[in-house]
XYZ file of C-alpha atoms in Angstrom:
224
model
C 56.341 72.353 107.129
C 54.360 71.457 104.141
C 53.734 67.613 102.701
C 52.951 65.995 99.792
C 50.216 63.476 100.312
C 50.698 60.152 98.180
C 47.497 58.465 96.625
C 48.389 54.547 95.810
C 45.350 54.665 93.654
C 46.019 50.650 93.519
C 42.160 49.963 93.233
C 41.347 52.726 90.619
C 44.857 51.729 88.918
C 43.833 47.596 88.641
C 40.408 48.242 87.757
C 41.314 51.486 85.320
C 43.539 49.650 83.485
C 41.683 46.070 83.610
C 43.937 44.145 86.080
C 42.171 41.661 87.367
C 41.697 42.141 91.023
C 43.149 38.475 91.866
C 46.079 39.008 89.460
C 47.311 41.099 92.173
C 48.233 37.690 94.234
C 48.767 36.183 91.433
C 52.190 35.761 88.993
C 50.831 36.779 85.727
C 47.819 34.411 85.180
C 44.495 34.661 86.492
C 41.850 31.890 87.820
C 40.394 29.406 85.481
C 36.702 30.694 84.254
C 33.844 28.796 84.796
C 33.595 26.889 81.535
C 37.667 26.346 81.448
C 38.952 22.898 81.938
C 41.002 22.154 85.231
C 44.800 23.261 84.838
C 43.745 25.766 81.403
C 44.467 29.491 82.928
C 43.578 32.683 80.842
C 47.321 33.684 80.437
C 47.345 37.717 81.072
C 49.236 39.789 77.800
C 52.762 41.151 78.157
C 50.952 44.527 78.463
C 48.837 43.548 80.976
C 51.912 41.677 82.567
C 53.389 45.185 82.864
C 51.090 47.084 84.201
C 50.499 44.772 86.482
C 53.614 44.038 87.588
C 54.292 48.285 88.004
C 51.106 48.147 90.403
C 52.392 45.159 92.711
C 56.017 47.602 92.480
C 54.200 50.527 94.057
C 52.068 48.506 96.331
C 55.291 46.870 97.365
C 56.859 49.871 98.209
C 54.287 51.771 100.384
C 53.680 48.584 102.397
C 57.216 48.520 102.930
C 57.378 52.206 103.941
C 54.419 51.539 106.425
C 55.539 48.817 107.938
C 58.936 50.368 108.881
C 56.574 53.231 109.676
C 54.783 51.249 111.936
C 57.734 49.541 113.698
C 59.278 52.233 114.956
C 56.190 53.527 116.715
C 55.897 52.189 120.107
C 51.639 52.101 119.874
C 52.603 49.086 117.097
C 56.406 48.034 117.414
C 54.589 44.308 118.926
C 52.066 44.280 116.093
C 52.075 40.682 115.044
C 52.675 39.735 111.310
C 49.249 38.594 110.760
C 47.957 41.679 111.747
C 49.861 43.388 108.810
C 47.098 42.346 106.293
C 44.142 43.681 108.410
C 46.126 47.189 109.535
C 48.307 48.072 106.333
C 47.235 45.671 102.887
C 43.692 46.604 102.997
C 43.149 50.499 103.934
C 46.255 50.509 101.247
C 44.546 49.055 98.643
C 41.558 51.734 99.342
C 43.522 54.967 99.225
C 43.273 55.068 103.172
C 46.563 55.348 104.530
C 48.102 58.413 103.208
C 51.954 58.886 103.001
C 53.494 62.520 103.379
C 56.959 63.100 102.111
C 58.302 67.008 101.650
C 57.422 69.219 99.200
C 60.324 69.048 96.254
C 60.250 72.830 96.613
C 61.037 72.924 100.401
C 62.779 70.042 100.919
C 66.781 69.395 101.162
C 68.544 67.530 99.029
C 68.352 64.383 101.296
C 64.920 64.686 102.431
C 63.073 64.637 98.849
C 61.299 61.260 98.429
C 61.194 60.523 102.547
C 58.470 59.487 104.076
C 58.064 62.274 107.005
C 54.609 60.791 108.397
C 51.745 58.950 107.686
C 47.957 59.247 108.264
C 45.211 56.549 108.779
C 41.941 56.792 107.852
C 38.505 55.885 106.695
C 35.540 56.782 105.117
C 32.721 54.744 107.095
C 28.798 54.416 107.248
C 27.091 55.335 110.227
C 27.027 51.855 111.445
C 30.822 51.309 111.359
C 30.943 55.126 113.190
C 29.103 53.019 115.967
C 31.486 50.052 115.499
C 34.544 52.731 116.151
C 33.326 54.790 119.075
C 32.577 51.181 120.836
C 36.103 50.323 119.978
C 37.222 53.479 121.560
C 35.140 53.268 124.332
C 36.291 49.560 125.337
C 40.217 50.758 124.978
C 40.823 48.744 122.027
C 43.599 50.085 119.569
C 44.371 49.622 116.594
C 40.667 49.914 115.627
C 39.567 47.172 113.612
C 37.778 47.183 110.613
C 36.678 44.531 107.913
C 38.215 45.164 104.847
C 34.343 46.866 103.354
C 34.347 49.292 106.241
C 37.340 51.269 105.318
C 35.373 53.384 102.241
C 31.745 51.877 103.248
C 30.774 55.922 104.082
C 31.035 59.086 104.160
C 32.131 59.708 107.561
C 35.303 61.114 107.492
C 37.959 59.324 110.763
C 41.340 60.071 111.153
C 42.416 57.091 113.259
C 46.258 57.479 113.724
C 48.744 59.828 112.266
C 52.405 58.114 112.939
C 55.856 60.988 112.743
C 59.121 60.597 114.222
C 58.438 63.932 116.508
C 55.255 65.780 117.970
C 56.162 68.697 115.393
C 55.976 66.850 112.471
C 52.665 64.427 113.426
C 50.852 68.617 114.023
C 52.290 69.152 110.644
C 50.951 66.003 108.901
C 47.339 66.847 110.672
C 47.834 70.154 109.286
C 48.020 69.526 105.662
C 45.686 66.194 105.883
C 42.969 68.531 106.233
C 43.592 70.332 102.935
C 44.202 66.505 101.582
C 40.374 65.145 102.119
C 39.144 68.968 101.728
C 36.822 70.248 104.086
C 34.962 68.037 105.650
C 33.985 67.096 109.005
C 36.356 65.282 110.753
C 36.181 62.818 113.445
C 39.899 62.013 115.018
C 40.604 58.948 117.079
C 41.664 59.897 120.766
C 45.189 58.770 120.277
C 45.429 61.695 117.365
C 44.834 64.294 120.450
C 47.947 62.558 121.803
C 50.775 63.288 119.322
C 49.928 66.646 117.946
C 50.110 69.996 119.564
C 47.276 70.332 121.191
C 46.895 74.097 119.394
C 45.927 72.892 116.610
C 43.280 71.230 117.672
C 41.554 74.287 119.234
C 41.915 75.979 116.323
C 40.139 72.830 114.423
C 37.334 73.601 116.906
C 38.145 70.230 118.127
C 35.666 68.656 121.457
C 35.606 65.129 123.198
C 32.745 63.384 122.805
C 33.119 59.823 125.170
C 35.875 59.446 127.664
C 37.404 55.775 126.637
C 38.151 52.838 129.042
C 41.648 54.375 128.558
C 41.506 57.345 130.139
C 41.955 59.669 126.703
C 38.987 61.781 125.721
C 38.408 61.377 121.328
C 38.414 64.203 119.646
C 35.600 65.463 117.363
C 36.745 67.868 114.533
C 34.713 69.618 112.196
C 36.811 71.310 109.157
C 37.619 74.494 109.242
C 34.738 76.559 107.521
């Protein structure tokens, strides 16, 4: 089964196109500047209006996605609300949750457009790798990360990939690896869970600290 990976690109889009960053919470005007009286606001152009408004669309719509996503898992069907910020907003806004949906050429009619699986994942520094495995090792899940640690690296983690069946999560491991490219891959414990196990042998895949869990991680260097 092969998947298309969707970028949200909302960062590179906002700051591409000029958006200010707080517009994005905003309803078409952004803060007052320094040297603006209380109550004046720099009022954004229609243009600007539209782009903007077609990024908060898309953003909309893959939070949406994820959250449903994320509800019918069982690891985060008691997620609280709060939490949605923290675990979907931000690793959104930074490219780091990636949605799969079926290739247009191999999917059927109903399936084009449906979001098959998704994969979460960051880029860290090697103190945030540290931050992880002690996350791992205590038990704790989801991992947490401040909203800088998600791209503060280049240490590649794959920290949950969510599918409806065991089949399909192997399938969205499979072609995340030719997503990112090949690079060496580090894959949260729970990933070892929901995928055929196969694939990670063939990944080269080896545990590296045995969790207050129970469930070994799994380290995975690309394939070379």
């Amino acid at each position: 089964m092969n998947f298309y990976f969707e970028r949200s690109h909302m960062a590179d889009k906002a700051a591409s196109e000029s958006v200010p960053a707080d517009a994005l919470n905003g309803a078409g005007h952004t803060a007052p500047e320094p040297d603006q009286t209380p109550g004046e606001e720099a009022t954004l152009s229609p243009e600007m209006v539209e782009k903007l408004s077609d990024i908060r669309g898309k953003l909309q719509t893959s939070i949406a996605q994820v959250v449903i996503a994320l509800s019918i898992s069982p690891r985060y069907a008691y997620m609280p609300l709060k939490d949605l910020g923290e675990m979907v907003i931000e690793p959104l806004m930074r490219d780091r949750i990636a949605l799969a949906t079926p290739k247009e050429e191999t999917a059927a009619p109903l399936q084009k457009d449906t979001l098959t699986g998704i994969a979460i994942w960051a880029t860290v520094s090697e103190e945030v790798e540290a931050k992880i495995r002690d996350q791992i090792a205590a038990g704790v899940f989801p991992i947490r990360l401040a909203p800088r640690d998600w791209t503060s690296g280049d240490r590649l983690w794959l920290l949950d990939v969510i599918a409806p069946t065991k089949d399909a999560a192997t399938a969205v491991l499979r072609n995340f690896t030719g997503y990112v490219g090949k690079k060496s891959m580090h894959l949260h414990p729970i990933v070892g869970r929901v995928v055929d196990k196969s694939i990670l042998e063939r990944m080269g895949a080896s545990s590296e600290i045995r969790p207050a869990t129970g469930v070994d991680p799994v380290d995975s260097p690309a394939d070379s």
